[in-house]
Each structure stands twice: as C-alpha cells, then as structure tokens.
PDB file of C-alpha atoms in Angstrom:
ATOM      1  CA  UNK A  13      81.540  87.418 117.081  1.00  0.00           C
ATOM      2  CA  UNK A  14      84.002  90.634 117.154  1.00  0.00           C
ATOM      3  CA  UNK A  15      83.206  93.430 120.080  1.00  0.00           C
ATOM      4  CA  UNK A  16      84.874  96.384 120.472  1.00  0.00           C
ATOM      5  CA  UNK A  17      84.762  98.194 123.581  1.00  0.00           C
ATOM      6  CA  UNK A  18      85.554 102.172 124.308  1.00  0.00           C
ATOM      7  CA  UNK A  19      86.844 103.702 127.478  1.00  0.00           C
ATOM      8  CA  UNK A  20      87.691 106.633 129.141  1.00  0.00           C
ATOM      9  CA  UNK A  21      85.712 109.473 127.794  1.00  0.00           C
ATOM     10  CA  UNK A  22      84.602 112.462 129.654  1.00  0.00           C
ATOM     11  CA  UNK A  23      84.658 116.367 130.174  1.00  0.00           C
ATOM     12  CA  UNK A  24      88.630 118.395 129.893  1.00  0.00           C
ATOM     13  CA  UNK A  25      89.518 121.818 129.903  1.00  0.00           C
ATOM     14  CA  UNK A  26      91.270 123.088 127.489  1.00  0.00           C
ATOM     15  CA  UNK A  27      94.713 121.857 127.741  1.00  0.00           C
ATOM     16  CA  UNK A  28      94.342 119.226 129.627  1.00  0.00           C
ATOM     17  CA  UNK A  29      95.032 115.392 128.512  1.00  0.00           C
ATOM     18  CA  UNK A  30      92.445 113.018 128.395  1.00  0.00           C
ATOM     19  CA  UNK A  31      93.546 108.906 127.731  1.00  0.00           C
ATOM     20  CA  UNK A  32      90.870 106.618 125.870  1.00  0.00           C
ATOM     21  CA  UNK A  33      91.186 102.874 125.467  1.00  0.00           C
ATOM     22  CA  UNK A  34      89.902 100.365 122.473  1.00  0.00           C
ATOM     23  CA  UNK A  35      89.487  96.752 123.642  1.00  0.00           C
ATOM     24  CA  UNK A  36      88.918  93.948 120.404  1.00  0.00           C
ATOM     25  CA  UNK A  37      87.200  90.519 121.609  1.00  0.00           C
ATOM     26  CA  UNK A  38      86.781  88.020 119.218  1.00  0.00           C
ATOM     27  CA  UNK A  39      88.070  85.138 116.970  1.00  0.00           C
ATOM     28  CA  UNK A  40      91.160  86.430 114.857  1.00  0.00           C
ATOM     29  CA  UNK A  41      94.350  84.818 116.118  1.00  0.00           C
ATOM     30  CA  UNK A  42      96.338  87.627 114.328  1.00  0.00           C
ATOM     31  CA  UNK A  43      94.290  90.525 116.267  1.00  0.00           C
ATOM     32  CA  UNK A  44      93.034  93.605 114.603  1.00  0.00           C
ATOM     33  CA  UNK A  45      93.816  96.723 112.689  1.00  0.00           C
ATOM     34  CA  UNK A  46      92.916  99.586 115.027  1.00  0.00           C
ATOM     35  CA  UNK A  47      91.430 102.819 114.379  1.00  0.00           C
ATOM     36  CA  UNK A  48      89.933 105.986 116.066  1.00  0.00           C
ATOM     37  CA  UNK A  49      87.668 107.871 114.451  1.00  0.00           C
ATOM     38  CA  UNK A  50      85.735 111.278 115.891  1.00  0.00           C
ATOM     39  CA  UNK A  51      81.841 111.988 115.139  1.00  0.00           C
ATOM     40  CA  UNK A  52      80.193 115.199 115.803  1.00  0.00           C
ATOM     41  CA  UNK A  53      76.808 116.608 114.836  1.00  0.00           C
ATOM     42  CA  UNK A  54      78.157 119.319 111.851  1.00  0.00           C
ATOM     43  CA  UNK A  55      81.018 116.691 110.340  1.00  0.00           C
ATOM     44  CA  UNK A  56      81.046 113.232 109.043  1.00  0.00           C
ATOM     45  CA  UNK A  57      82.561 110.743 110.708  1.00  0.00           C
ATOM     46  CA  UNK A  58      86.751 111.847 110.534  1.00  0.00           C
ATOM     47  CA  UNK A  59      89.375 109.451 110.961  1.00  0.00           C
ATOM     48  CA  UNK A  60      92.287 110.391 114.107  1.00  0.00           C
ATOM     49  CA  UNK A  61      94.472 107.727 114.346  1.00  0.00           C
ATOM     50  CA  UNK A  62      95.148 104.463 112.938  1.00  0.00           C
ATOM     51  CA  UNK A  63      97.131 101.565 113.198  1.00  0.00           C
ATOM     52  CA  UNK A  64      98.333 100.160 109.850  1.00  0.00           C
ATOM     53  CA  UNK A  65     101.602  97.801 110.345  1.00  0.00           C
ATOM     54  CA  UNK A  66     103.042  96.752 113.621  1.00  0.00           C
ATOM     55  CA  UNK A  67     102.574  99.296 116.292  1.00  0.00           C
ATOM     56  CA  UNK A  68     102.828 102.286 113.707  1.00  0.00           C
ATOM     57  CA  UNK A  69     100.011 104.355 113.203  1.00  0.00           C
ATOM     58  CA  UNK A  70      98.908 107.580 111.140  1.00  0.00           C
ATOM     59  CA  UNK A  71      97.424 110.773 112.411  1.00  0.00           C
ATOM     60  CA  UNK A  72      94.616 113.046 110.813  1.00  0.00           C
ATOM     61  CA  UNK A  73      96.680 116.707 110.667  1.00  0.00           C
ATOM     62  CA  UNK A  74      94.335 118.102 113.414  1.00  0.00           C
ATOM     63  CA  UNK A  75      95.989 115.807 115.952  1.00  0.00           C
ATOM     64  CA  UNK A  76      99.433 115.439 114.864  1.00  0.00           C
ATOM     65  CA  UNK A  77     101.849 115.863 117.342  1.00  0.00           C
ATOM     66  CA  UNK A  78      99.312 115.901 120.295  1.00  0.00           C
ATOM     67  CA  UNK A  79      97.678 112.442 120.088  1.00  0.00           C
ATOM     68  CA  UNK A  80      99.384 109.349 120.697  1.00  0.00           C
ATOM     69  CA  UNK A  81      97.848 105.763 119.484  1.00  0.00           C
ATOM     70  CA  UNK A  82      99.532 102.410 121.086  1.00  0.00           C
ATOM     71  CA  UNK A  83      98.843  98.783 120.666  1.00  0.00           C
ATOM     72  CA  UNK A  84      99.483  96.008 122.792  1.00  0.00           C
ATOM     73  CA  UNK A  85     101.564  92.873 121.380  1.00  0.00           C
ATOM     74  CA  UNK A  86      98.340  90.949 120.643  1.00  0.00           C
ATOM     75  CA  UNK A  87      97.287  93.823 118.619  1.00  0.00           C
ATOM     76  CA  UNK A  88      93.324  93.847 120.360  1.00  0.00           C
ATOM     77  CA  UNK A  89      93.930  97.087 122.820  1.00  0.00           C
ATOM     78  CA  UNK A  90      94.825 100.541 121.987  1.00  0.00           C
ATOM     79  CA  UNK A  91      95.380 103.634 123.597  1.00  0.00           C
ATOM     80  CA  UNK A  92      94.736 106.965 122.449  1.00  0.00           C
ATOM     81  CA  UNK A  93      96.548 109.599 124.511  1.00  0.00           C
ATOM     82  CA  UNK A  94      95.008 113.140 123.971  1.00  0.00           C
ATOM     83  CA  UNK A  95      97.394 115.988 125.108  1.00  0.00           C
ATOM     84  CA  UNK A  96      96.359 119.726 124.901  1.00  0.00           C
ATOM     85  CA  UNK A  97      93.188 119.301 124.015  1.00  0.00           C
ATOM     86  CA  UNK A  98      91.109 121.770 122.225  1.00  0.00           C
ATOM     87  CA  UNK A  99      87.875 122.692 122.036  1.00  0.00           C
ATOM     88  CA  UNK A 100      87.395 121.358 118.422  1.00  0.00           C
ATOM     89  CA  UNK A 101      88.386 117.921 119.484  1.00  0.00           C
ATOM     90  CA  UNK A 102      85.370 117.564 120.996  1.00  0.00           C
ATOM     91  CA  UNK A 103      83.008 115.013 119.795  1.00  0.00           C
ATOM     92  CA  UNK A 104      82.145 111.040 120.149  1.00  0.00           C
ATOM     93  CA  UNK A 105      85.196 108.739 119.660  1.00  0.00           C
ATOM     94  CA  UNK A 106      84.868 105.717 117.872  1.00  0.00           C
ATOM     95  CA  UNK A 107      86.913 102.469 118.148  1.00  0.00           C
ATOM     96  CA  UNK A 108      86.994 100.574 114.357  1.00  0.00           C
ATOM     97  CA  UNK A 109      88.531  96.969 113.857  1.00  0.00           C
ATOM     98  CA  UNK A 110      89.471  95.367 111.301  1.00  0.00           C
ATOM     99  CA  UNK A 111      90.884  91.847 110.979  1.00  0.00           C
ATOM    100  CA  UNK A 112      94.545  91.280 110.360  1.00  0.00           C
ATOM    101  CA  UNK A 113      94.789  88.806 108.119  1.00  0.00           C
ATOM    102  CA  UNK A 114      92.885  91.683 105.773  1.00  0.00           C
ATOM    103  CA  UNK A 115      94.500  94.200 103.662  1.00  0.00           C
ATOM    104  CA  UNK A 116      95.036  97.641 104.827  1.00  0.00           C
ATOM    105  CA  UNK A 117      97.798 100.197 104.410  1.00  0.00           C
ATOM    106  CA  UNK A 118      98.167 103.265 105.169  1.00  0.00           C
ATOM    107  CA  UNK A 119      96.562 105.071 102.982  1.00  0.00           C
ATOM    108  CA  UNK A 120      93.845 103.510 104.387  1.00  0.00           C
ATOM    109  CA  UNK A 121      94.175 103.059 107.459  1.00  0.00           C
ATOM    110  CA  UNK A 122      91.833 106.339 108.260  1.00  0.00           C
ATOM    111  CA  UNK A 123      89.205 105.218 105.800  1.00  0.00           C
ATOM    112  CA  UNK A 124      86.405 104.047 108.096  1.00  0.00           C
ATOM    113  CA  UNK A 125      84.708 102.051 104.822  1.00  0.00           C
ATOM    114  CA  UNK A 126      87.974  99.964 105.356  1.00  0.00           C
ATOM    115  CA  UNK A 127      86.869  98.686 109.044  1.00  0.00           C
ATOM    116  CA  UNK A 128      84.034  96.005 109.867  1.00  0.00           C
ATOM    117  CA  UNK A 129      83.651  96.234 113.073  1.00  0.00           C
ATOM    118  CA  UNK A 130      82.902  99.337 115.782  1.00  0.00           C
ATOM    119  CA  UNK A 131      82.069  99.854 119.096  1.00  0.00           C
ATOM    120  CA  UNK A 132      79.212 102.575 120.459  1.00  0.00           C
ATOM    121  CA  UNK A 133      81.565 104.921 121.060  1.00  0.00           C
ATOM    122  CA  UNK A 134      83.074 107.203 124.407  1.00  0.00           C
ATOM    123  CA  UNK A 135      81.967 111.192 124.058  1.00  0.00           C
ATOM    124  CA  UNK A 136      84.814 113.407 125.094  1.00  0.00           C
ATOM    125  CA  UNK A 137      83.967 116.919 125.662  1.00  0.00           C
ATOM    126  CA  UNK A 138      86.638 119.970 125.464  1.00  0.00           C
ATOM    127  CA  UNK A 139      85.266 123.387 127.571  1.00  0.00           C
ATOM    128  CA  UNK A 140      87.228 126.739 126.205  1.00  0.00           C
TER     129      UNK A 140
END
C-alpha cells in the first residue's frame, strides 16, 4: 500500500519563502515519480512541478524561476522550495506518485491523470 504524506504548509506574506515536503511509503524498490500539483476553488487541479528523470524536474510557467523541486537518492521525498511568493500561489498543494518502473516523460510529468497515488494535501496561503 503506497502513502504519500505533505508537509509544511501554512500562511506567507507576500514575498516571503515557504518550503513543503512530499514523503512516498510503500513497496516500489525503484521509488516514485514525484509531482506537485496546486488546487483552488475557481481552477482545476494545475500541475507545479514534477520530477520526470533523475533529479530533473519541470515547472508550470507561473513558478518558473521561483520554485525549486528536489528529490532524495531513493527518489520517495521531495522538496518544494517556494521563493517570492505571490498571492496567486495560494491554494492546497498536492503531493502525486507514481511508480518508477512506469512510463512517464516529461511531457507528462505535470499531467495529474499520469499519477496513481496522492496524499490529502498541505494549504498554503499567500496575504497581499
């Protein structure tokens, strides 16, 4: 049985940074592909950062150049560093997992029908 587990959400200003962590429990010997996605009441669920091959990951436009997604060796934790936050990136953050020993790329890698496994999510809110 796969669980994924979210950390470190909570209430920023503006500006500030704000560090979230994605733990993956379960079977695969190969770990997990890794993904954050971002869920608010007016959008559909948006993908922010996901890890496709290795350690390398791909960013949704939005958060280019201000977010920052690591994973460990094992490939079952990641970290999502949030600098200079912004109101809009508000919303709940969702950890998705995928095995490794599946097909993913990185086309895909921000497609959340691509992942079978996510956690309940961390809520990170962004004041003006």
């Amino acid at each position: 049985q796969v669980q994924v587990v979210e950390s470190g959400g909570g209430s920023v200003q503006a500006g500030e940074s704000r560090r979230l962590s994605c733990t993956v429990s379960g079977p695969s010997k190969g770990g997990y592909y890794i993904a954050w996605f971002r869920q608010t009441p007016e959008k559909k669920r948006e993908g922010v950062a996901g890890n496709y091959i290795g350690s390398s990951a791909v960013y949704d436009d939005s958060v280019k150049d201000r977010f920052t997604m690591d994973i460990n060796d094992e490939r079952t934790t990641a970290t999502l560093r949030m600098n200079r936050l912004k109101p809009e990136d508000t919303g709940m953050y969702i950890c998705a997992a995928l095995e490794r020993a599946e097909s993913l790329g990185w086309r895909n890698a921000l497609a959340a029908a691509m992942y079978k496994y996510w956690g309940q999510g961390t809520q990170v809110t962004v004041s003006p």
